[in-house]
Coordinates of C-alpha atoms and ligand atoms in Angstrom, one line a residue:
M8 CA 1.6 -21.8 -6.1
R9 CA 1.1 -22.0 -2.3
A10 CA 0.3 -18.7 -0.7
W11 CA 0.8 -18.2 3.1
P12 CA -1.4 -18.9 6.1
A13 CA -4.2 -16.4 6.8
P14 CA -4.3 -14.4 10.0
E15 CA -7.3 -14.8 12.1
I16 CA -9.5 -11.7 11.9
P17 CA -12.0 -10.8 14.6
A18 CA -15.5 -9.8 13.5
L19 CA -16.6 -6.3 14.3
P20 CA -20.1 -5.5 15.7
V21 CA -20.4 -2.5 13.4
R22 CA -20.5 -2.4 9.6
A23 CA -18.0 -0.1 7.9
P24 CA -19.0 2.4 5.2
S25 CA -18.5 1.4 1.6
V26 CA -15.0 2.0 0.3
R27 CA -14.0 4.9 -2.0
L28 CA -10.6 4.7 -3.7
F29 CA -8.4 6.9 -5.8
D30 CA -8.3 5.6 -9.3
S31 CA -5.1 6.6 -11.1
S32 CA -6.8 6.3 -14.5
T33 CA -9.4 8.9 -13.8
Q34 CA -7.5 10.7 -11.0
T35 CA -10.6 10.8 -8.9
L36 CA -12.0 9.1 -5.8
A37 CA -14.7 6.7 -6.8
P38 CA -16.9 4.1 -5.1
S39 CA -15.2 0.7 -5.2
G40 CA -16.6 -2.9 -4.8
G41 CA -20.0 -2.7 -6.4
G42 CA -20.9 -6.3 -6.3
P43 CA -21.3 -8.7 -3.4
E44 CA -17.8 -9.9 -4.2
A45 CA -15.0 -7.4 -4.6
R46 CA -12.2 -8.7 -6.9
L47 CA -8.6 -7.6 -6.6
Y48 CA -5.4 -8.3 -8.6
V49 CA -2.2 -7.1 -7.0
C50 CA 1.1 -7.3 -8.9
G51 CA 3.4 -9.6 -6.9
I52 CA 7.2 -9.7 -6.4
T53 CA 9.9 -10.6 -8.8
P54 CA 11.7 -13.0 -6.3
Y55 CA 15.4 -12.3 -6.7
D56 CA 15.9 -10.6 -3.4
A57 CA 14.2 -10.2 0.0
T58 CA 11.1 -8.2 0.8
H59 CA 12.1 -4.5 1.5
M60 CA 10.0 -1.8 3.1
G61 CA 8.7 -0.6 -0.3
H62 CA 7.2 -4.0 -1.1
A63 CA 5.9 -4.3 2.5
A64 CA 4.2 -0.9 2.3
T65 CA 2.5 -1.8 -1.0
Y66 CA 1.2 -5.2 0.2
V67 CA 0.1 -3.7 3.5
A68 CA -1.8 -1.0 1.5
F69 CA -3.8 -3.6 -0.4
D70 CA -4.3 -5.7 2.7
L71 CA -6.0 -2.6 4.2
L72 CA -8.3 -2.6 1.1
V73 CA -9.2 -6.3 1.5
R74 CA -10.0 -5.5 5.2
A75 CA -12.0 -2.4 4.4
W76 CA -14.1 -4.3 1.8
R77 CA -14.7 -7.2 4.2
N78 CA -15.6 -4.9 7.0
S79 CA -18.1 -3.2 4.8
G80 CA -19.9 -6.5 4.3
L81 CA -18.4 -7.7 1.0
T82 CA -16.7 -11.0 0.3
T83 CA -13.4 -10.7 -1.5
R84 CA -11.5 -12.5 -4.2
Y85 CA -7.8 -11.7 -4.3
V86 CA -5.2 -12.8 -6.9
Q87 CA -1.5 -12.1 -6.8
N88 CA 1.3 -13.2 -9.1
V89 CA 4.9 -14.1 -8.7
T90 CA 7.1 -13.1 -11.6
D91 CA 9.2 -16.2 -11.2
V92 CA 10.8 -15.9 -14.6
D93 CA 12.0 -12.6 -16.0
D94 CA 15.2 -10.7 -16.9
P95 CA 16.1 -9.3 -13.5
L96 CA 15.7 -12.7 -11.8
L97 CA 17.8 -14.5 -14.5
E98 CA 20.5 -11.7 -14.3
R99 CA 20.7 -11.9 -10.5
A100 CA 20.8 -15.7 -10.6
E101 CA 23.7 -15.7 -13.1
R102 CA 25.6 -13.0 -11.2
V103 CA 25.5 -14.9 -7.8
H104 CA 25.9 -18.3 -9.5
V105 CA 22.6 -19.7 -8.1
D106 CA 20.1 -21.7 -10.2
W107 CA 17.3 -19.3 -11.1
V108 CA 14.6 -21.7 -9.9
E109 CA 16.3 -22.1 -6.5
L110 CA 16.7 -18.3 -6.1
A111 CA 13.0 -17.7 -7.0
E112 CA 11.8 -20.4 -4.6
R113 CA 14.0 -19.2 -1.8
E114 CA 13.0 -15.6 -2.0
T115 CA 9.3 -16.4 -2.5
E116 CA 9.5 -18.5 0.7
L117 CA 11.1 -15.6 2.6
F118 CA 8.4 -13.3 1.3
R119 CA 5.7 -15.7 2.6
H120 CA 7.3 -15.6 6.0
D121 CA 7.6 -11.8 6.0
L122 CA 4.0 -11.3 5.1
T123 CA 2.7 -13.9 7.5
A124 CA 4.6 -12.1 10.3
M125 CA 3.1 -8.8 9.3
R126 CA -0.4 -10.3 9.3
V127 CA -1.1 -9.6 5.6
I128 CA -4.1 -11.5 4.3
P129 CA -2.9 -14.0 1.6
P130 CA -4.4 -14.0 -1.9
D131 CA -6.9 -16.7 -2.7
D132 CA -4.9 -17.6 -5.7
Y133 CA -1.1 -17.1 -5.7
I134 CA 0.1 -17.7 -9.2
G135 CA 3.5 -18.0 -10.7
A136 CA 4.5 -16.9 -14.2
V137 CA 6.0 -20.2 -15.0
E138 CA 2.9 -22.2 -14.1
S139 CA 0.9 -19.7 -16.2
I140 CA 2.8 -20.2 -19.5
P141 CA -0.2 -22.2 -21.0
L142 CA -2.4 -19.2 -20.2
V143 CA 0.0 -16.8 -21.8
I144 CA 0.3 -18.9 -24.9
D145 CA -3.5 -18.9 -25.3
L146 CA -3.6 -15.2 -24.8
I147 CA -1.0 -14.5 -27.4
G148 CA -3.1 -16.7 -29.7
L149 CA -6.0 -14.3 -29.2
L150 CA -3.8 -11.3 -29.8
Q151 CA -2.6 -12.9 -33.0
E152 CA -6.2 -13.5 -34.2
A153 CA -6.9 -9.8 -33.5
G154 CA -3.9 -8.9 -35.8
S155 CA -2.0 -7.1 -33.0
V156 CA 1.2 -9.2 -32.8
Y157 CA 4.2 -9.1 -35.1
E158 CA 7.7 -10.6 -35.1
V159 CA 11.2 -9.1 -34.7
E160 CA 13.9 -11.7 -35.1
G161 CA 11.8 -14.4 -33.5
D162 CA 10.5 -12.3 -30.7
L163 CA 6.8 -11.4 -30.7
Y164 CA 5.6 -7.9 -30.0
F165 CA 2.2 -6.5 -29.1
S166 CA 1.3 -3.5 -31.1
V167 CA 0.0 -0.8 -28.7
T168 CA -1.8 1.0 -31.5
A169 CA -4.2 -2.0 -31.7
D170 CA -5.9 -0.6 -28.6
P171 CA -7.6 2.7 -29.2
R172 CA -7.6 3.2 -25.4
F173 CA -3.9 2.8 -25.0
G174 CA -2.7 5.6 -22.7
A175 CA -5.9 5.6 -20.6
V176 CA -4.5 4.0 -17.5
S177 CA -1.6 6.4 -17.0
G178 CA -3.0 9.4 -18.9
W179 CA 0.6 10.1 -19.9
D180 CA 1.6 11.7 -23.2
R181 CA 4.0 9.9 -25.6
A182 CA 7.0 11.9 -24.6
R183 CA 6.6 10.9 -21.0
M184 CA 5.9 7.2 -21.9
E185 CA 9.0 7.1 -24.1
A186 CA 11.2 8.6 -21.4
V187 CA 10.5 5.9 -18.9
F188 CA 9.8 2.8 -21.1
G189 CA 13.5 1.9 -21.4
E190 CA 14.1 2.2 -17.7
R191 CA 11.2 -0.1 -16.9
G192 CA 11.9 -3.2 -18.9
G193 CA 11.0 -1.8 -22.3
D194 CA 13.2 -1.6 -25.5
P195 CA 12.2 1.6 -27.3
E196 CA 15.3 1.6 -29.5
R197 CA 15.1 -1.8 -30.9
V198 CA 15.3 -1.8 -34.7
G199 CA 12.4 -3.5 -36.5
K200 CA 9.7 -2.4 -34.1
R201 CA 6.7 -0.7 -35.5
D202 CA 6.3 1.6 -32.5
P203 CA 9.0 2.2 -29.9
L204 CA 6.4 1.5 -27.2
D205 CA 5.4 -1.9 -28.4
C206 CA 6.2 -4.6 -25.8
V207 CA 7.5 -8.1 -26.0
V208 CA 4.9 -10.8 -25.4
W209 CA 7.1 -13.8 -26.3
R210 CA 10.9 -13.8 -26.2
R211 CA 12.5 -16.5 -28.3
E212 CA 15.0 -18.8 -26.6
R213 CA 18.5 -17.4 -26.0
P214 CA 21.5 -19.6 -25.1
G215 CA 21.7 -20.2 -21.3
E216 CA 18.1 -18.9 -20.7
P217 CA 15.2 -21.1 -19.8
A218 CA 12.6 -21.7 -22.5
W219 CA 9.3 -23.5 -23.1
D220 CA 7.7 -24.9 -26.2
S221 CA 5.0 -22.9 -27.9
P222 CA 3.3 -22.6 -31.2
F223 CA 5.6 -19.6 -31.9
G224 CA 8.8 -21.5 -31.1
R225 CA 10.7 -22.1 -27.9
G226 CA 10.9 -19.1 -25.6
R227 CA 9.5 -17.4 -22.5
P228 CA 6.7 -14.9 -21.8
G229 CA 7.2 -11.2 -21.7
W230 CA 6.4 -9.4 -18.4
H231 CA 3.1 -7.6 -18.9
I232 CA 1.3 -10.4 -20.6
E233 CA 1.8 -12.6 -17.5
C234 CA -0.4 -10.4 -15.4
T235 CA -2.9 -9.9 -18.1
A236 CA -3.3 -13.7 -18.5
I237 CA -3.4 -14.4 -14.8
A238 CA -5.8 -11.6 -13.9
R239 CA -8.2 -12.4 -16.7
T240 CA -8.2 -16.1 -16.1
H241 CA -8.4 -16.0 -12.3
L242 CA -10.7 -13.0 -11.9
G243 CA -12.6 -12.7 -15.2
A244 CA -13.6 -9.5 -16.9
A245 CA -14.2 -6.1 -15.2
F246 CA -12.7 -6.9 -11.8
D247 CA -12.6 -4.1 -9.3
V248 CA -9.0 -3.1 -8.9
Q249 CA -5.6 -3.8 -10.3
G250 CA -3.0 -2.6 -7.8
G251 CA 0.7 -2.2 -7.3
G252 CA 3.3 0.4 -6.6
S253 CA 3.2 3.6 -8.6
D254 CA 6.2 2.4 -10.6
L255 CA 3.8 0.1 -12.3
V256 CA 1.4 2.7 -13.7
F257 CA 3.4 2.8 -16.9
P258 CA 4.2 0.7 -18.8
H259 CA 3.1 -2.3 -16.8
H260 CA -0.6 -1.6 -16.0
E261 CA -1.0 0.3 -19.2
M262 CA 0.2 -2.7 -21.3
C263 CA -1.9 -5.2 -19.2
A264 CA -5.0 -3.2 -19.9
S265 CA -4.3 -2.8 -23.6
E266 CA -3.5 -6.4 -24.2
A267 CA -6.8 -7.4 -22.4
H268 CA -8.8 -4.8 -24.4
V269 CA -7.6 -6.3 -27.7
A270 CA -7.8 -9.9 -26.7
Y271 CA -11.2 -9.7 -25.0
P272 CA -13.3 -7.0 -26.5
D273 CA -16.2 -8.1 -24.3
G274 CA -15.5 -5.8 -21.3
P275 CA -13.0 -3.7 -19.5
F276 CA -10.0 -5.2 -17.7
A277 CA -10.1 -3.6 -14.3
H278 CA -12.6 -0.9 -13.2
A279 CA -9.9 1.0 -11.3
F280 CA -6.1 1.1 -11.1
V281 CA -4.8 1.8 -7.6
H282 CA -1.2 2.7 -6.8
A283 CA 0.9 2.9 -3.7
G284 CA 3.5 5.6 -3.4
M285 CA 7.2 4.8 -3.5
V286 CA 9.2 4.3 -0.3
G287 CA 12.6 5.7 -0.4
Y288 CA 15.7 5.3 1.8
A289 CA 18.8 7.4 1.9
G290 CA 17.6 9.8 -0.7
E291 CA 16.4 7.4 -3.4
K292 CA 13.5 5.0 -4.3
M293 CA 14.2 1.8 -2.4
S294 CA 14.9 -0.7 -5.0
K295 CA 16.7 -4.0 -5.5
S296 CA 18.7 -2.6 -8.4
R297 CA 19.9 0.4 -6.4
G298 CA 20.6 -1.7 -3.3
N299 CA 19.4 0.9 -0.7
L300 CA 17.3 -1.5 1.1
V301 CA 15.8 -2.1 4.5
F302 CA 14.6 -5.7 4.6
V303 CA 11.7 -7.0 6.7
S304 CA 13.5 -10.2 7.4
Q305 CA 16.6 -8.4 8.7
L306 CA 14.5 -6.5 11.2
R307 CA 12.7 -9.7 12.2
N308 CA 16.0 -11.4 12.7
S309 CA 17.0 -8.6 15.1
D310 CA 13.9 -9.3 17.1
V311 CA 11.9 -6.3 15.9
D312 CA 8.2 -6.9 16.5
P313 CA 6.6 -7.2 13.0
M314 CA 3.6 -5.2 14.4
A315 CA 5.9 -2.3 14.9
I316 CA 7.1 -2.5 11.3
R317 CA 3.4 -2.6 10.2
L318 CA 2.5 0.4 12.5
T319 CA 5.4 2.4 10.9
L320 CA 4.0 1.7 7.4
L321 CA 0.4 2.6 8.5
Q322 CA 1.5 6.0 9.6
Q323 CA 2.1 7.0 6.0
H324 CA -0.8 7.4 3.6
Y325 CA -0.5 4.7 1.0
R326 CA -0.5 7.1 -1.9
S327 CA 2.4 9.3 -0.6
D328 CA 6.0 8.9 -1.5
W329 CA 8.0 8.9 1.7
E330 CA 11.4 8.0 3.1
W331 CA 12.0 5.3 5.6
V332 CA 13.9 6.7 8.6
D333 CA 15.0 4.2 11.3
S334 CA 13.8 6.4 14.1
M335 CA 10.2 6.0 12.8
L336 CA 10.4 2.3 13.8
W337 CA 11.6 3.0 17.3
D338 CA 8.7 5.6 17.7
S339 CA 6.3 2.8 16.6
V340 CA 7.7 0.4 19.1
D341 CA 6.9 2.9 21.8
M342 CA 3.4 3.7 20.4
L343 CA 2.6 0.0 20.2
A344 CA 3.7 -0.5 23.8
E345 CA 1.4 2.3 24.9
W346 CA -1.5 0.9 23.0
R347 CA -1.0 -2.5 24.5
R348 CA -1.0 -1.0 28.0
A349 CA -4.2 1.0 27.1
V350 CA -6.2 -2.0 25.9
S351 CA -5.2 -3.9 29.1
V352 CA -6.6 -1.4 31.6
E353 CA -9.9 -2.4 33.2
S354 CA -12.0 0.4 31.8
G355 CA -11.1 2.7 29.0
S356 CA -12.2 5.8 27.1
P357 CA -15.4 5.1 25.1
A358 CA -14.6 2.9 22.1
Q359 CA -17.7 3.4 19.9
P360 CA -16.7 6.8 18.4
V361 CA -13.2 5.4 17.8
V362 CA -14.6 2.3 16.0
E363 CA -16.8 4.5 13.8
G364 CA -14.0 7.0 13.1
V365 CA -11.4 4.3 12.2
L366 CA -13.7 2.5 9.9
A367 CA -14.8 5.7 8.2
A368 CA -11.1 6.8 7.7
L369 CA -10.2 3.5 6.1
A370 CA -13.3 3.5 3.8
E371 CA -12.2 6.9 2.6
D372 CA -9.2 6.0 0.4
L373 CA -7.6 3.9 3.1
D374 CA -6.6 6.7 5.4
A375 CA -4.6 4.7 7.8
P376 CA -2.6 7.6 9.3
R377 CA -6.0 9.1 10.4
A378 CA -7.0 5.7 11.8
V379 CA -3.8 5.4 13.8
A380 CA -4.2 9.0 15.2
L381 CA -7.7 8.1 16.4
I382 CA -6.5 5.1 18.3
E383 CA -3.5 7.0 19.6
D384 CA -5.9 9.7 21.0
W385 CA -8.0 6.9 22.6
A386 CA -4.9 5.3 24.2
Q387 CA -3.7 8.7 25.6
A388 CA -7.2 9.4 27.0
T389 CA -7.4 5.9 28.5
L390 CA -4.0 6.2 30.1
G391 CA -5.0 9.5 31.5
H392 CA -2.4 11.5 29.5
G393 CA -4.9 13.3 27.3
H394 CA -7.0 16.3 28.0
L395 CA -10.0 14.0 27.5
A396 CA -9.2 11.6 30.3
D397 CA -12.4 9.5 30.6
T398 CA -12.4 5.8 31.5
S399 CA -16.1 5.0 31.6
D400 CA -16.2 2.1 29.0
P401 CA -15.5 -1.3 30.5
H402 CA -15.5 -3.0 27.1
A403 CA -13.2 -0.5 25.4
G404 CA -10.0 -2.5 25.6
T405 CA -11.6 -5.6 24.0
M406 CA -13.3 -3.5 21.3
I407 CA -10.1 -1.5 20.4
R408 CA -8.1 -4.7 20.3
A409 CA -10.6 -6.2 17.8
L410 CA -10.7 -2.9 15.8
A411 CA -6.9 -2.6 15.5
D412 CA -6.8 -6.2 14.3
A413 CA -9.7 -6.3 11.9
A414 CA -9.2 -2.9 10.4
L415 CA -5.5 -2.3 10.6
G416 CA -4.0 -5.8 10.9
L417 CA -2.3 -4.9 14.2
E418 CA -2.3 -7.6 16.9
L419 CA -2.2 -5.8 20.2
Ligands
5CA521 N1 6.7 -8.6 -10.4 C1 6.5 -7.2 -10.8 C2 5.1 -6.9 -10.8 S1 4.1 -8.0 -11.8 C3 7.2 -6.3 -9.8 O1 7.1 -5.1 -10.0 N2 8.0 -6.9 -8.8 S2 8.8 -6.1 -7.7 O2 9.4 -7.1 -6.9 O3 9.7 -5.2 -8.4 O4 7.9 -5.2 -6.9 C4 6.8 -5.8 -6.2 C5 5.8 -4.8 -5.8 O5 6.4 -3.8 -4.9 C6 5.2 -4.0 -7.0 O6 3.8 -3.8 -6.7 C7 6.0 -2.7 -6.9 O7 5.3 -1.7 -7.5 C8 6.2 -2.5 -5.4 N3 7.4 -1.7 -5.1 C9 8.7 -1.9 -5.5 N4 9.5 -1.0 -5.0 C10 8.8 -0.2 -4.2 C11 9.1 0.9 -3.4 N5 10.3 1.4 -3.2 N6 8.0 1.5 -2.7 C12 6.8 1.0 -2.8 N7 6.4 -0.1 -3.5 C13 7.4 -0.7 -4.3
ZN522 ZN1 2.1 -7.3 -12.6

């Protein structure tokens, strides 16, 4: 699948510290990106509706990671999927009487435009579920050879007990797993399953649903196996990070890891699992199914500067759950205008400590709010509003402009 155009990123004269990230599976901060190439898989959209602030916040968070890795001297390899066939997409297409392929293409295209406007670095490989069906079929074959797949009325299930490490990603106990499995695409109550938590890897054809030929009959892939297959094929074993929003910790990332452990006993799936917090609006998690949404495209259509949207997202730590409030956006519009004024003055407050501080903040679990505060202090000092008014650095504006762009993705 085609991704979107890459923003131009200025090179910085200083090298950033190595990145440390909070790994959900160990609940600790750990060094990240050990090799010369850092490898990242981020779970992409299910394209049945437009990009909302929750999606945008998650993709901006992993964009900060790519930038932090690159600024620390690593090269990066980034893969993202598009769940372009799955229950929620098919249900929406049927409800609004649109062909599911058309709906997926339209919403994916809108997503590309939204993320381009927000200067989010595109993945190197942008891979759809439909185009990955041959990979999924091969992977199910490996799971079958390992004796971890069984059939219920023509549907194939992965047996979670086949992986002794099942549960290691979320660290949840069974009661908690069972409580949310049904709400997040699982079918804990289905009769004939060996374990309520087993997940579908191949769903046999139903009338009116798309289906593809396979050695196990016509059907379509289950959700989790799509990401397992794409990540393992396009990144190999033991890549650095699997990322997504915190709603994917269980079952999605847990199942991806277990399927990979069983199919490929040669190595771990991802070294770390990194999760962005949930963005809410009007008292609830922003979600396509609840309909309490603020869309990036809607704001763009009303001529809101995408950089102001981005700056709003950056002021929340990526791991926090938070609520979008419209006034945050207007505050960011003002802040951005001040920053733009500050980088245009002839001589500004010294940039060097700001560069070092911002890069250090981002290397320490992507602390964008701290990075924003440092640039804000610099802007205030440069404009003479701060107590530290000092405008002795003639290169400060150029340097801060490059810094905001390279480290935070903000074009001033
Ligand atoms: N296609 C699957 C992943 S393989 C999926 O979860 N699609 S999605 O469209 O529902 O979500 C896309 C990404 O946005 C996921 O990483 C998800 O965790 C994240 N996300 C969804 N809602 C929110 C929210 N309210 N706040 C933050 N992130 C969110
Ligand atoms: Zn995924």
